[in-house]
Each structure stands twice: as structure tokens, then as C-alpha cells.
C-alpha positions as a LaTeX table, in Angstrom:
\begin{tabular}{lrrr}
\hline
Residue & $x$ (\AA) & $y$ (\AA) & $z$ (\AA) \\
\hline
Met1 & 0.00 & $-0.02$ & 0.00 \\
Ile2 & 2.80 & 2.38 & 0.87 \\
Lys3 & 4.48 & 1.62 & $-2.45$ \\
Ile4 & 1.27 & 2.39 & $-4.36$ \\
Val5 & 0.81 & 5.72 & $-2.57$ \\
Gly6 & 4.43 & 6.62 & $-3.27$ \\
Arg7 & 4.05 & 5.91 & $-6.95$ \\
Leu8 & 0.90 & 8.00 & $-7.09$ \\
Leu9 & 2.72 & 10.92 & $-5.47$ \\
Ile10 & 5.51 & 10.67 & $-8.03$ \\
Ile11 & 3.04 & 10.61 & $-10.91$ \\
Leu12 & 1.15 & 13.60 & $-9.48$ \\
Ser13 & 4.43 & 15.52 & $-9.02$ \\
Leu14 & 5.47 & 14.90 & $-12.65$ \\
Ala15 & 2.06 & 15.96 & $-13.88$ \\
Leu16 & 2.24 & 19.13 & $-11.85$ \\
Met17 & 5.71 & 19.92 & $-13.26$ \\
Asn18 & 4.46 & 19.35 & $-16.80$ \\
Ser19 & 1.51 & 21.62 & $-16.24$ \\
Leu20 & 3.80 & 24.34 & $-14.95$ \\
Val21 & 5.92 & 24.04 & $-18.12$ \\
Ser22 & 2.97 & 23.91 & $-20.49$ \\
Phe23 & 1.11 & 26.84 & $-18.94$ \\
Ser24 & 3.96 & 29.19 & $-18.15$ \\
Pro25 & 2.96 & 32.90 & $-18.15$ \\
Pro26 & 3.29 & 34.91 & $-21.42$ \\
Ser27 & 6.54 & 36.74 & $-22.25$ \\
Ser28 & 7.10 & 39.99 & $-20.41$ \\
Pro29 & 7.01 & 43.21 & $-22.43$ \\
Glu30 & 10.81 & 43.23 & $-22.39$ \\
Asp31 & 10.82 & 39.98 & $-24.44$ \\
Ile32 & 8.68 & 41.40 & $-27.23$ \\
Ala33 & 10.22 & 43.50 & $-30.07$ \\
Val34 & 9.02 & 47.06 & $-29.67$ \\
Ser35 & 10.50 & 49.70 & $-31.96$ \\
Asp36 & 10.86 & 53.39 & $-31.29$ \\
Ile37 & 11.25 & 54.04 & $-35.00$ \\
Leu38 & 8.47 & 53.90 & $-37.57$ \\
Ala39 & 9.17 & 53.76 & $-41.29$ \\
Gly40 & 7.37 & 53.53 & $-44.60$ \\
Ala41 & 8.64 & 53.25 & $-48.17$ \\
Ala42 & 7.26 & 54.11 & $-51.58$ \\
Lys43 & 8.34 & 54.19 & $-55.23$ \\
Val44 & 6.97 & 56.00 & $-58.29$ \\
Asn45 & 7.90 & 55.98 & $-61.98$ \\
Ile46 & 9.48 & 59.21 & $-63.25$ \\
Thr47 & 10.33 & 58.16 & $-66.80$ \\
Pro48 & 9.73 & 61.16 & $-69.09$ \\
Ile49 & 7.01 & 60.82 & $-71.72$ \\
Thr50 & 7.97 & 63.75 & $-73.98$ \\
Pro51 & 11.42 & 63.44 & $-75.59$ \\
Ile52 & 13.79 & 66.01 & $-74.02$ \\
Pro53 & 17.58 & 66.36 & $-74.00$ \\
Met54 & 19.52 & 63.86 & $-71.89$ \\
Ser55 & 21.95 & 64.72 & $-69.13$ \\
Gly56 & 25.52 & 63.88 & $-68.24$ \\
Tyr57 & 27.47 & 64.21 & $-71.50$ \\
Gly58 & 28.18 & 67.65 & $-72.91$ \\
Gly59 & 28.33 & 66.53 & $-76.56$ \\
Arg60 & 24.87 & 64.92 & $-76.45$ \\
Lys61 & 22.39 & 67.65 & $-77.43$ \\
Asp62 & 19.47 & 65.82 & $-79.09$ \\
Pro63 & 16.41 & 64.50 & $-77.21$ \\
Phe64 & 16.26 & 60.83 & $-76.24$ \\
Thr65 & 14.89 & 58.46 & $-78.92$ \\
Gly66 & 13.59 & 55.59 & $-76.80$ \\
Ile67 & 13.25 & 54.05 & $-73.34$ \\
His68 & 15.33 & 51.01 & $-72.49$ \\
Asp69 & 14.28 & 50.81 & $-68.83$ \\
Ser70 & 12.19 & 52.99 & $-66.56$ \\
Leu71 & 13.44 & 55.56 & $-64.08$ \\
Tyr72 & 12.22 & 55.61 & $-60.51$ \\
Leu73 & 11.89 & 57.89 & $-57.51$ \\
Thr74 & 11.93 & 56.25 & $-54.06$ \\
Ala75 & 11.35 & 57.52 & $-50.57$ \\
Val76 & 11.67 & 56.21 & $-47.05$ \\
Val77 & 9.98 & 58.27 & $-44.34$ \\
Phe78 & 11.02 & 57.71 & $-40.72$ \\
Ser79 & 9.43 & 58.84 & $-37.43$ \\
Asp80 & 10.50 & 58.42 & $-33.80$ \\
Gly81 & 7.35 & 59.94 & $-32.41$ \\
Ser82 & 8.68 & 63.47 & $-32.13$ \\
Arg83 & 10.55 & 63.90 & $-35.41$ \\
Lys84 & 10.07 & 62.79 & $-39.00$ \\
Ala85 & 12.75 & 62.39 & $-41.68$ \\
Ala86 & 12.82 & 61.45 & $-45.33$ \\
Ile87 & 15.47 & 59.92 & $-47.57$ \\
Ile88 & 14.52 & 60.36 & $-51.25$ \\
Thr89 & 16.47 & 58.97 & $-54.18$ \\
Ala90 & 16.11 & 59.30 & $-57.93$ \\
Asp91 & 17.59 & 57.69 & $-61.06$ \\
Leu92 & 18.77 & 61.11 & $-62.26$ \\
Ile93 & 21.96 & 63.17 & $-62.68$ \\
Gly94 & 21.36 & 65.51 & $-59.75$ \\
Phe95 & 19.28 & 68.34 & $-58.31$ \\
Ser96 & 20.05 & 72.05 & $-58.32$ \\
His97 & 20.08 & 74.10 & $-55.11$ \\
Arg98 & 17.07 & 76.06 & $-56.37$ \\
Phe99 & 15.13 & 72.87 & $-57.06$ \\
Cys100 & 15.89 & 71.49 & $-53.59$ \\
Gly101 & 14.89 & 74.69 & $-51.86$ \\
Glu102 & 11.53 & 74.80 & $-53.67$ \\
Val103 & 10.65 & 71.15 & $-53.12$ \\
Phe104 & 11.72 & 71.10 & $-49.46$ \\
Ser105 & 9.25 & 73.88 & $-48.68$ \\
Lys106 & 6.51 & 71.88 & $-50.38$ \\
Ile107 & 7.45 & 68.69 & $-48.48$ \\
Glu108 & 7.35 & 70.53 & $-45.16$ \\
Glu109 & 3.90 & 71.90 & $-45.99$ \\
Ala110 & 2.50 & 68.60 & $-47.31$ \\
Ala111 & 4.14 & 66.07 & $-44.99$ \\
Gly112 & 5.34 & 68.03 & $-41.98$ \\
Ile113 & 9.02 & 67.16 & $-42.44$ \\
His114 & 11.51 & 69.95 & $-41.64$ \\
Pro115 & 14.05 & 70.58 & $-44.44$ \\
Asp116 & 16.96 & 69.74 & $-42.13$ \\
Tyr117 & 15.52 & 66.19 & $-41.96$ \\
Ile118 & 15.36 & 65.67 & $-45.72$ \\
Leu119 & 17.99 & 64.02 & $-47.92$ \\
Leu120 & 17.19 & 64.31 & $-51.63$ \\
Ala121 & 19.83 & 62.39 & $-53.53$ \\
Ala122 & 20.37 & 61.44 & $-57.18$ \\
Ser123 & 22.21 & 58.30 & $-58.24$ \\
His124 & 24.11 & 60.47 & $-60.75$ \\
Asn125 & 22.76 & 58.41 & $-63.60$ \\
His126 & 23.98 & 59.69 & $-67.01$ \\
Gly127 & 21.21 & 57.89 & $-68.89$ \\
Gly128 & 18.31 & 60.07 & $-67.78$ \\
Pro129 & 16.71 & 63.34 & $-68.89$ \\
Ala130 & 18.13 & 66.74 & $-68.25$ \\
Asn131 & 16.32 & 68.07 & $-65.19$ \\
Met132 & 18.46 & 70.95 & $-63.96$ \\
Thr133 & 21.00 & 73.66 & $-64.77$ \\
Tyr134 & 23.52 & 75.42 & $-62.58$ \\
Ser135 & 22.17 & 78.94 & $-63.11$ \\
Glu136 & 20.71 & 79.66 & $-66.51$ \\
Lys137 & 17.04 & 79.00 & $-67.08$ \\
Ala138 & 16.20 & 75.59 & $-68.54$ \\
Ile139 & 14.41 & 75.17 & $-71.85$ \\
Pro140 & 10.58 & 74.89 & $-71.51$ \\
Glu141 & 10.50 & 71.08 & $-71.97$ \\
Val142 & 13.10 & 70.54 & $-69.24$ \\
Glu143 & 11.35 & 73.06 & $-66.98$ \\
Ala144 & 8.07 & 71.19 & $-67.43$ \\
Tyr145 & 9.74 & 67.88 & $-66.51$ \\
Ala146 & 11.34 & 69.46 & $-63.44$ \\
Asn147 & 7.95 & 70.82 & $-62.29$ \\
Lys148 & 6.37 & 67.40 & $-62.77$ \\
Leu149 & 9.27 & 65.91 & $-60.85$ \\
Gln150 & 8.50 & 68.11 & $-57.86$ \\
Glu151 & 4.95 & 66.86 & $-57.89$ \\
Ser152 & 6.22 & 63.27 & $-57.99$ \\
Ile153 & 8.52 & 63.91 & $-55.02$ \\
Ile154 & 5.62 & 65.24 & $-52.94$ \\
Lys155 & 3.55 & 62.25 & $-53.97$ \\
Val156 & 6.14 & 59.60 & $-53.07$ \\
Val157 & 6.88 & 61.20 & $-49.69$ \\
Lys158 & 3.16 & 61.36 & $-48.83$ \\
Ile159 & 2.67 & 57.70 & $-49.80$ \\
Ala160 & 5.67 & 56.60 & $-47.76$ \\
Gly161 & 4.39 & 58.62 & $-44.80$ \\
Gln162 & 1.01 & 56.92 & $-45.02$ \\
Arg163 & 2.74 & 53.55 & $-44.68$ \\
Leu164 & 4.51 & 54.31 & $-41.40$ \\
Gln165 & 4.75 & 51.25 & $-39.13$ \\
Pro166 & 7.08 & 50.00 & $-36.38$ \\
Val167 & 10.24 & 48.64 & $-37.95$ \\
Leu168 & 13.45 & 46.78 & $-37.25$ \\
Ile169 & 16.64 & 48.26 & $-38.64$ \\
Gly170 & 20.16 & 46.97 & $-39.24$ \\
Ala171 & 23.19 & 47.89 & $-41.30$ \\
Gly172 & 25.95 & 45.99 & $-43.01$ \\
Lys173 & 28.88 & 46.36 & $-45.40$ \\
Gly174 & 30.34 & 44.49 & $-48.34$ \\
Ile175 & 32.77 & 44.91 & $-51.21$ \\
Cys176 & 32.21 & 45.31 & $-54.93$ \\
Asn177 & 35.25 & 45.73 & $-57.10$ \\
Met178 & 33.39 & 46.76 & $-60.25$ \\
Asn179 & 34.53 & 50.38 & $-59.86$ \\
Ile180 & 37.94 & 51.93 & $-60.56$ \\
Asn181 & 39.79 & 55.25 & $-60.27$ \\
Arg182 & 39.46 & 57.04 & $-63.59$ \\
Arg183 & 42.27 & 59.60 & $-63.36$ \\
Ala184 & 44.60 & 57.92 & $-65.86$ \\
Arg185 & 48.10 & 59.35 & $-66.38$ \\
Phe186 & 49.21 & 59.70 & $-70.01$ \\
Ala187 & 52.69 & 59.67 & $-71.56$ \\
Asp188 & 52.90 & 63.47 & $-71.63$ \\
Gly189 & 52.30 & 63.59 & $-67.87$ \\
Ser190 & 48.74 & 64.83 & $-68.14$ \\
Ile191 & 45.75 & 63.18 & $-66.45$ \\
Trp192 & 42.46 & 62.45 & $-68.20$ \\
Leu193 & 39.51 & 60.10 & $-68.06$ \\
Gly194 & 40.54 & 56.47 & $-68.28$ \\
Arg195 & 41.55 & 53.64 & $-65.95$ \\
Asn196 & 43.97 & 54.02 & $-63.04$ \\
Pro197 & 44.14 & 50.71 & $-61.12$ \\
Asp198 & 46.76 & 52.24 & $-58.78$ \\
Gly199 & 44.63 & 55.22 & $-57.85$ \\
Pro200 & 42.52 & 55.40 & $-54.70$ \\
Cys201 & 39.11 & 53.76 & $-54.93$ \\
Asp202 & 36.48 & 53.01 & $-52.29$ \\
His203 & 34.87 & 49.64 & $-53.05$ \\
Glu204 & 32.64 & 49.53 & $-49.96$ \\
Val205 & 28.94 & 48.66 & $-50.37$ \\
Ser206 & 26.75 & 49.97 & $-47.55$ \\
Val207 & 23.31 & 48.49 & $-46.91$ \\
Leu208 & 20.61 & 49.60 & $-44.49$ \\
Lys209 & 17.89 & 46.97 & $-44.05$ \\
Ile210 & 14.40 & 47.89 & $-42.87$ \\
Glu211 & 11.88 & 45.19 & $-41.89$ \\
Asp212 & 8.52 & 45.12 & $-40.18$ \\
Leu213 & 8.15 & 43.48 & $-36.76$ \\
Asp214 & 7.38 & 40.14 & $-38.45$ \\
Lys215 & 10.76 & 40.35 & $-40.30$ \\
Asn216 & 9.14 & 41.05 & $-43.67$ \\
Pro217 & 11.33 & 43.30 & $-45.85$ \\
Ile218 & 10.26 & 46.88 & $-46.44$ \\
Ala219 & 13.31 & 48.60 & $-47.94$ \\
Leu220 & 17.02 & 48.35 & $-48.61$ \\
Leu221 & 19.11 & 51.51 & $-48.83$ \\
Val222 & 22.19 & 50.78 & $-50.94$ \\
Asn223 & 25.23 & 53.02 & $-51.33$ \\
Trp224 & 28.28 & 52.44 & $-53.54$ \\
Pro225 & 30.88 & 54.96 & $-54.83$ \\
Cys226 & 30.68 & 55.05 & $-58.62$ \\
His227 & 29.67 & 57.32 & $-61.48$ \\
Gly228 & 26.54 & 56.30 & $-63.36$ \\
Thr229 & 28.45 & 56.10 & $-66.65$ \\
Thr230 & 28.35 & 52.55 & $-67.86$ \\
Gly231 & 26.19 & 53.90 & $-70.66$ \\
Gly232 & 28.05 & 56.42 & $-72.81$ \\
Gly233 & 27.40 & 59.65 & $-74.65$ \\
Glu234 & 26.41 & 57.78 & $-77.83$ \\
Asn235 & 23.39 & 56.22 & $-76.06$ \\
Tyr236 & 20.08 & 57.99 & $-76.67$ \\
Gln237 & 17.84 & 55.58 & $-74.83$ \\
Ile238 & 16.58 & 56.31 & $-71.30$ \\
Thr239 & 18.13 & 54.02 & $-68.72$ \\
Gly240 & 18.82 & 53.95 & $-65.01$ \\
Asp241 & 22.36 & 52.63 & $-65.75$ \\
Trp242 & 23.89 & 50.41 & $-63.03$ \\
Pro243 & 21.87 & 51.94 & $-60.14$ \\
Gly244 & 18.62 & 51.02 & $-61.89$ \\
Ala245 & 19.95 & 47.60 & $-62.85$ \\
Thr246 & 21.04 & 46.95 & $-59.26$ \\
Ala247 & 17.62 & 47.87 & $-57.90$ \\
Arg248 & 15.89 & 45.58 & $-60.40$ \\
Phe249 & 18.18 & 42.66 & $-59.62$ \\
Val250 & 17.79 & 42.96 & $-55.84$ \\
Glu251 & 14.05 & 43.51 & $-55.94$ \\
Lys252 & 13.64 & 40.43 & $-58.18$ \\
Gly253 & 15.91 & 38.43 & $-55.84$ \\
Leu254 & 13.53 & 39.24 & $-52.97$ \\
Asp255 & 10.41 & 38.45 & $-55.03$ \\
Gly256 & 9.45 & 42.09 & $-55.48$ \\
Lys257 & 8.63 & 42.48 & $-51.80$ \\
Val258 & 11.17 & 45.24 & $-51.08$ \\
Ile259 & 11.86 & 48.75 & $-52.36$ \\
Val260 & 15.55 & 49.31 & $-53.17$ \\
His261 & 17.06 & 52.81 & $-52.93$ \\
Val262 & 20.49 & 53.38 & $-54.56$ \\
Thr263 & 22.75 & 56.34 & $-53.85$ \\
Ala264 & 26.30 & 57.20 & $-54.94$ \\
Gly265 & 29.17 & 57.41 & $-52.50$ \\
Ala266 & 32.23 & 59.67 & $-52.98$ \\
Ser267 & 32.98 & 59.01 & $-56.63$ \\
Ala268 & 33.98 & 62.20 & $-58.45$ \\
Asp269 & 37.07 & 60.31 & $-59.69$ \\
Ile270 & 35.53 & 56.81 & $-59.84$ \\
Asn271 & 33.96 & 55.09 & $-62.86$ \\
Pro272 & 32.45 & 51.67 & $-63.42$ \\
Ile273 & 34.92 & 49.07 & $-64.65$ \\
Tyr274 & 32.75 & 48.70 & $-67.82$ \\
Gly275 & 31.89 & 51.54 & $-70.20$ \\
Pro276 & 31.14 & 54.15 & $-71.14$ \\
Asn277 & 29.46 & 52.53 & $-74.13$ \\
Asp278 & 26.04 & 51.64 & $-75.51$ \\
Lys279 & 26.09 & 47.96 & $-74.41$ \\
Phe280 & 23.21 & 47.43 & $-72.04$ \\
Gln281 & 24.59 & 44.02 & $-71.13$ \\
Asp282 & 27.44 & 45.83 & $-69.36$ \\
Ile283 & 24.92 & 47.80 & $-67.32$ \\
Asp284 & 23.12 & 44.57 & $-66.41$ \\
Ala285 & 26.40 & 42.85 & $-65.54$ \\
Ile286 & 27.36 & 45.50 & $-62.98$ \\
Gly287 & 23.79 & 45.52 & $-61.64$ \\
Met288 & 23.98 & 41.76 & $-61.17$ \\
Leu289 & 27.40 & 41.70 & $-59.51$ \\
Leu290 & 26.65 & 44.58 & $-57.19$ \\
Gly291 & 23.16 & 43.21 & $-56.59$ \\
Glu292 & 24.53 & 39.82 & $-55.58$ \\
Glu293 & 26.74 & 41.50 & $-52.99$ \\
Val294 & 23.80 & 43.54 & $-51.69$ \\
Leu295 & 21.72 & 40.39 & $-51.26$ \\
Ser296 & 24.62 & 38.64 & $-49.52$ \\
Val297 & 25.17 & 41.53 & $-47.14$ \\
Ala298 & 21.45 & 41.97 & $-46.43$ \\
Lys299 & 21.04 & 38.30 & $-45.59$ \\
Glu300 & 23.63 & 38.57 & $-42.79$ \\
Ile301 & 22.35 & 41.88 & $-41.30$ \\
Lys302 & 20.87 & 41.52 & $-37.83$ \\
Val303 & 17.99 & 43.92 & $-37.33$ \\
Ser304 & 16.84 & 45.35 & $-34.04$ \\
Pro305 & 14.20 & 47.73 & $-32.67$ \\
Gly306 & 14.74 & 51.08 & $-31.03$ \\
Gly307 & 16.74 & 54.18 & $-31.74$ \\
Ser308 & 16.02 & 57.78 & $-32.50$ \\
Ile309 & 16.29 & 60.28 & $-35.35$ \\
Gly310 & 18.58 & 63.33 & $-35.49$ \\
Ala311 & 19.58 & 65.79 & $-38.17$ \\
Met312 & 22.15 & 68.53 & $-38.75$ \\
Lys313 & 22.58 & 70.73 & $-41.80$ \\
Lys314 & 25.08 & 73.43 & $-42.66$ \\
Thr315 & 25.93 & 75.48 & $-45.74$ \\
Val316 & 29.58 & 76.38 & $-46.27$ \\
Ile317 & 31.03 & 78.75 & $-48.89$ \\
Ala318 & 33.96 & 77.59 & $-50.98$ \\
Asn319 & 36.19 & 79.99 & $-52.91$ \\
Gly320 & 35.17 & 79.96 & $-56.54$ \\
Lys321 & 37.27 & 79.07 & $-59.61$ \\
Lys322 & 36.73 & 79.60 & $-63.31$ \\
Arg323 & 36.76 & 76.65 & $-65.68$ \\
Leu324 & 40.18 & 75.83 & $-67.13$ \\
Glu325 & 40.78 & 75.53 & $-70.86$ \\
Ser326 & 42.81 & 72.30 & $-70.71$ \\
Arg327 & 43.60 & 69.27 & $-68.60$ \\
Leu328 & 47.33 & 70.11 & $-68.25$ \\
Pro329 & 48.97 & 70.14 & $-64.79$ \\
Asp330 & 50.21 & 73.17 & $-62.85$ \\
Gln331 & 47.88 & 75.70 & $-64.43$ \\
Glu332 & 47.21 & 79.07 & $-62.92$ \\
Leu333 & 43.78 & 79.13 & $-61.34$ \\
Glu334 & 41.53 & 82.15 & $-61.86$ \\
Ala335 & 39.07 & 83.13 & $-59.17$ \\
Gly336 & 35.37 & 82.73 & $-59.94$ \\
Glu337 & 32.09 & 83.06 & $-58.11$ \\
Asp338 & 31.98 & 81.52 & $-54.67$ \\
Val339 & 30.15 & 78.20 & $-54.41$ \\
Glu340 & 27.61 & 77.10 & $-51.80$ \\
Ile341 & 28.08 & 73.55 & $-50.52$ \\
Val342 & 25.29 & 72.00 & $-48.47$ \\
Leu343 & 26.40 & 69.51 & $-45.83$ \\
Ser344 & 23.78 & 67.26 & $-44.22$ \\
Ala345 & 23.95 & 64.69 & $-41.45$ \\
Leu346 & 20.95 & 62.46 & $-40.76$ \\
Lys347 & 21.05 & 59.83 & $-38.01$ \\
Ile348 & 18.63 & 56.92 & $-38.10$ \\
Gly349 & 19.27 & 54.69 & $-35.09$ \\
Asn350 & 23.02 & 54.09 & $-35.08$ \\
Val351 & 23.48 & 54.81 & $-38.81$ \\
Val352 & 24.58 & 58.24 & $-40.02$ \\
Phe353 & 24.01 & 59.45 & $-43.59$ \\
Ala354 & 26.50 & 62.20 & $-44.48$ \\
Gly355 & 25.16 & 64.18 & $-47.43$ \\
Ile356 & 27.22 & 66.45 & $-49.70$ \\
Ser357 & 25.74 & 68.63 & $-52.47$ \\
Gly358 & 28.27 & 67.71 & $-55.15$ \\
Glu359 & 30.68 & 65.20 & $-56.64$ \\
Leu360 & 33.14 & 64.34 & $-53.91$ \\
Met361 & 36.50 & 62.75 & $-54.65$ \\
Thr362 & 36.81 & 59.31 & $-53.15$ \\
Glu363 & 39.68 & 60.11 & $-50.74$ \\
Ile364 & 37.54 & 62.74 & $-48.99$ \\
Gly365 & 34.74 & 60.25 & $-48.52$ \\
Leu366 & 37.15 & 57.63 & $-47.16$ \\
Tyr367 & 38.51 & 60.19 & $-44.71$ \\
Val368 & 35.06 & 61.16 & $-43.42$ \\
Lys369 & 34.11 & 57.51 & $-42.86$ \\
Lys370 & 37.42 & 56.79 & $-41.11$ \\
Lys371 & 37.15 & 59.75 & $-38.75$ \\
Ser372 & 33.42 & 59.42 & $-37.98$ \\
Pro373 & 32.60 & 58.08 & $-34.52$ \\
Phe374 & 29.84 & 55.97 & $-36.08$ \\
Val375 & 30.88 & 52.61 & $-37.60$ \\
Asn376 & 27.99 & 52.81 & $-40.02$ \\
Thr377 & 28.60 & 56.17 & $-41.72$ \\
Val378 & 27.23 & 56.37 & $-45.26$ \\
Val379 & 28.59 & 59.18 & $-47.51$ \\
Val380 & 25.84 & 60.28 & $-49.91$ \\
Thr381 & 26.86 & 62.57 & $-52.77$ \\
His382 & 24.69 & 64.57 & $-55.24$ \\
Cys383 & 22.54 & 65.26 & $-52.15$ \\
Asn384 & 20.47 & 68.40 & $-51.45$ \\
Gly385 & 21.95 & 70.42 & $-54.29$ \\
Asn386 & 24.64 & 70.54 & $-56.95$ \\
Ser387 & 27.97 & 72.21 & $-56.15$ \\
Gly388 & 29.83 & 70.45 & $-58.91$ \\
Tyr389 & 33.16 & 68.64 & $-58.53$ \\
Leu390 & 34.70 & 68.78 & $-55.06$ \\
Cys391 & 38.36 & 67.84 & $-55.23$ \\
Thr392 & 41.29 & 67.01 & $-52.97$ \\
Asp393 & 43.97 & 69.65 & $-52.58$ \\
Gly394 & 46.58 & 67.25 & $-53.97$ \\
Ser395 & 44.73 & 66.83 & $-57.25$ \\
Tyr396 & 44.87 & 70.52 & $-58.28$ \\
Pro397 & 48.56 & 70.56 & $-59.39$ \\
Glu398 & 47.94 & 67.32 & $-61.34$ \\
Gly399 & 45.22 & 68.79 & $-63.53$ \\
Gly400 & 42.76 & 66.49 & $-65.30$ \\
Tyr401 & 39.08 & 66.62 & $-66.11$ \\
Glu402 & 37.88 & 67.09 & $-62.54$ \\
Ile403 & 40.24 & 70.04 & $-61.97$ \\
Met404 & 39.40 & 71.55 & $-65.31$ \\
Val405 & 35.65 & 71.74 & $-64.56$ \\
Thr406 & 35.48 & 72.16 & $-60.79$ \\
Arg407 & 34.01 & 75.46 & $-59.69$ \\
Thr408 & 35.90 & 75.55 & $-56.37$ \\
Met409 & 39.49 & 76.37 & $-55.38$ \\
His410 & 41.89 & 74.21 & $-53.36$ \\
Gly411 & 41.00 & 74.36 & $-49.68$ \\
Thr412 & 37.58 & 72.86 & $-50.35$ \\
Glu413 & 38.74 & 69.46 & $-49.08$ \\
Ala414 & 39.27 & 70.63 & $-45.50$ \\
Leu415 & 36.21 & 72.88 & $-45.63$ \\
Ile416 & 34.01 & 69.88 & $-46.35$ \\
Ser417 & 35.62 & 67.22 & $-44.18$ \\
Glu418 & 36.06 & 69.36 & $-41.08$ \\
Asn419 & 32.55 & 70.80 & $-41.15$ \\
Leu420 & 30.86 & 67.54 & $-42.00$ \\
Leu421 & 32.66 & 65.70 & $-39.19$ \\
Glu422 & 31.73 & 68.49 & $-36.83$ \\
Leu423 & 28.08 & 67.89 & $-37.64$ \\
Ile424 & 28.44 & 64.12 & $-37.20$ \\
His425 & 30.24 & 64.45 & $-33.86$ \\
Gln426 & 27.30 & 66.39 & $-32.44$ \\
Phe427 & 25.30 & 63.13 & $-32.51$ \\
Asn428 & 27.89 & 61.30 & $-30.41$ \\
\hline
\end{tabular}
């Protein structure tokens, strides 16, 4: 009898233990992913309908004759409850200061986003329509496209803002060697556009991954330092060049469930390894190889909730320089009109986007990333305006295309790097 009772007690004890395991209380709030950041993404087609001149190559004057692939405008809107921010990208050559000023006011009115919290960046695609000038008034057809473009920007920001939801965010880096320094040295000692495998070149691919709380992809923000010049001046078909091809490849690789945003890093002196030519297979090849790296990096990124949004913006004035007549080294520089350079710093969680309104030489971008206190610092060029080529001091005596056309004097390198890093350090 005692043995039977003992066995019953053991059975009852085991049953009680199992019930305690099976009916344990739900997870505490600390165990559930809760994000302080909301985000939403959107994408609209901005392919021109009416043939207008193309941008990016001075010798190409006629309107485009066809459309090879569509151009897109993308936006991600962020909110941390007290502040909203927007990162907007386009498959275009760039945006003028005037254009940015006009559209930022409209965004603030329509979406409640302060201009300091807006990054409007172009991929610097040379296969798109002309949509800006430095100072002179654009022809009516280009002006009409630019006006329509402003409407599209307001539209895409509003749509992204309507899709705000709690998100998980993470960042990662990879390498793509499909870009190369283009300041080739010729037999006469001059420097011109070509291939310089010994020159400095930043091959880093930066990826910001945004997912909803169920780990479904929302957006990937991709940055790589390279000119959008796989397609050459002889091409008269609209194309997004390698940035457009990369976005298509990555979106297809993720079953069309993600919006891909592509920006250019510091690449004033960096070209794609292929081109410039009219071979669209070269564009697709770079898009595939860069896209494969993006997918590989994105797969390994660990996302997490939380974080806040911050923004800093500053306009600096660089001493102006007139255009030179040749590429030769050691030319005397003639003073020109001073140039406004817009520097922007936008912090999303622990990622900082450092925006520059011009074409930044790769060494300056590398320096900013190295000196930034944030491991994930993304240098975004052609952002919030167009200040032209922004060169290192050491490149001026060498001459070359970039020095011939830059509108700023030496001294611009320190002006940019010191002021941009000062903005970034204020987040730390």
C-alpha cells in the first residue's frame, strides 16, 4: 500500500511539473520586439514621356529616342514619435540648389518634415533626362519635366508617410570591385579620363535593411561609390544605368517584396569598370554583380528595434574658380564666383548618412568615414543640391578633367571634411 501511494505521489508531481511548463505565463514586455522608429517606403515611376535632351554628356544635345528601362523615384519616411525624416532617391543626374529649396518647402507643408531632416539624392545616372541647370534657365520642356518631378517627389513622400509602421533596422557592409579610379596618367604627364588601377578607390557597399516586426522586408538603402556612366554619350535611350539595374536585380531576388534605394558614394574620380558605351549588357552585368553583394550583405544583417532620429545641416562657402581651358597640370587658377556647398547629417538609429551637395573625390569620402565616430557612416553625394566637382587639394597641381571643370578652389577638401565631421560628432 505504501508503495502504491508513493508511486501516485511521483506521478502527481510529474504531472504538476508538466503543467507548470505547459502553462507558463506569457513573455514579459521586455521579451517582445518594440520599436521606437516607424518607417514607410514608396516608389513611383518618373520616366519622361515627352522626348527632351539627356543629361551627363556635354556633346549629347538631341532628345532621347527611346526608353530602355524605366526611371524611379523612391522615398523612405522615418518617425521616432517626435521627429520625422525622409530619404529620397532618384535615377537622375542631380538636383540644383534652387530645385531642392523649392521642393523642401513643399514637403514641409505637405508632410510636416523639416528641411533639415530631408535628404534628396540622385544616383548620378547619365542615362536620364536633363532636369536641372547650374544657373541659366532651362528650356521649356526641361522646366516642365522638373515641375512634374517636384509633384512626384511630394507624392512619393506622402505615400511613404501613409505607410509608417514600427520597424526593425540593421546595417551591413560588403565589397564590390566593379569600380575603378578614372584619373589615368598619359605619356605626356597629363591626367584624363581612363583607368587608373593604382589610384585610390572606395569599393565599400553599404546596406541599411528595414523590416517590419514580423521580419518582412520593407526597404534596402544601398550606397556604392561610382559614377553612373556605364552607358556612354552615344546612347540615346533612357536608362537607369547600373543603379537602376542593381535595384531591379535585388528587388527580383527578394520576389518584389522590397523597395531598393540606390545612392552614390564619394565618386567624383571613380567610374564603373565597364563603359562608357552603348552595351546594355554591361549595365546589367554591374547591376547583377553589385546586386549579388547587396543580397549577400542583407542576408547577414541583424535587425533590431529602437533608436532615434537626429539631423544637422550646414551650408559652407567655398572659394570659386573659373573653368580651365585644358587638362594640363600646374595651371594658374583664376578666381570665380563663390560656391555654396550644403552639408547634411541624418542619424537613423546608429546609422549616419553624411550628405554632400556635389561630386566628392573618393579620398575625402574615405577620410570622413574613417574619422566618423559611427561605424555605419554612409557618404551620400549629389545630395540636397549641386555644387559640382569637389576635389582634394593634392589633385589641383595634377590637372585632369575634374580640376578643369570644378568650380571651387583648393582648400575645399578641409572645408568639407572638417565641417561635415563637426556635424556628425554632435550626434555622439
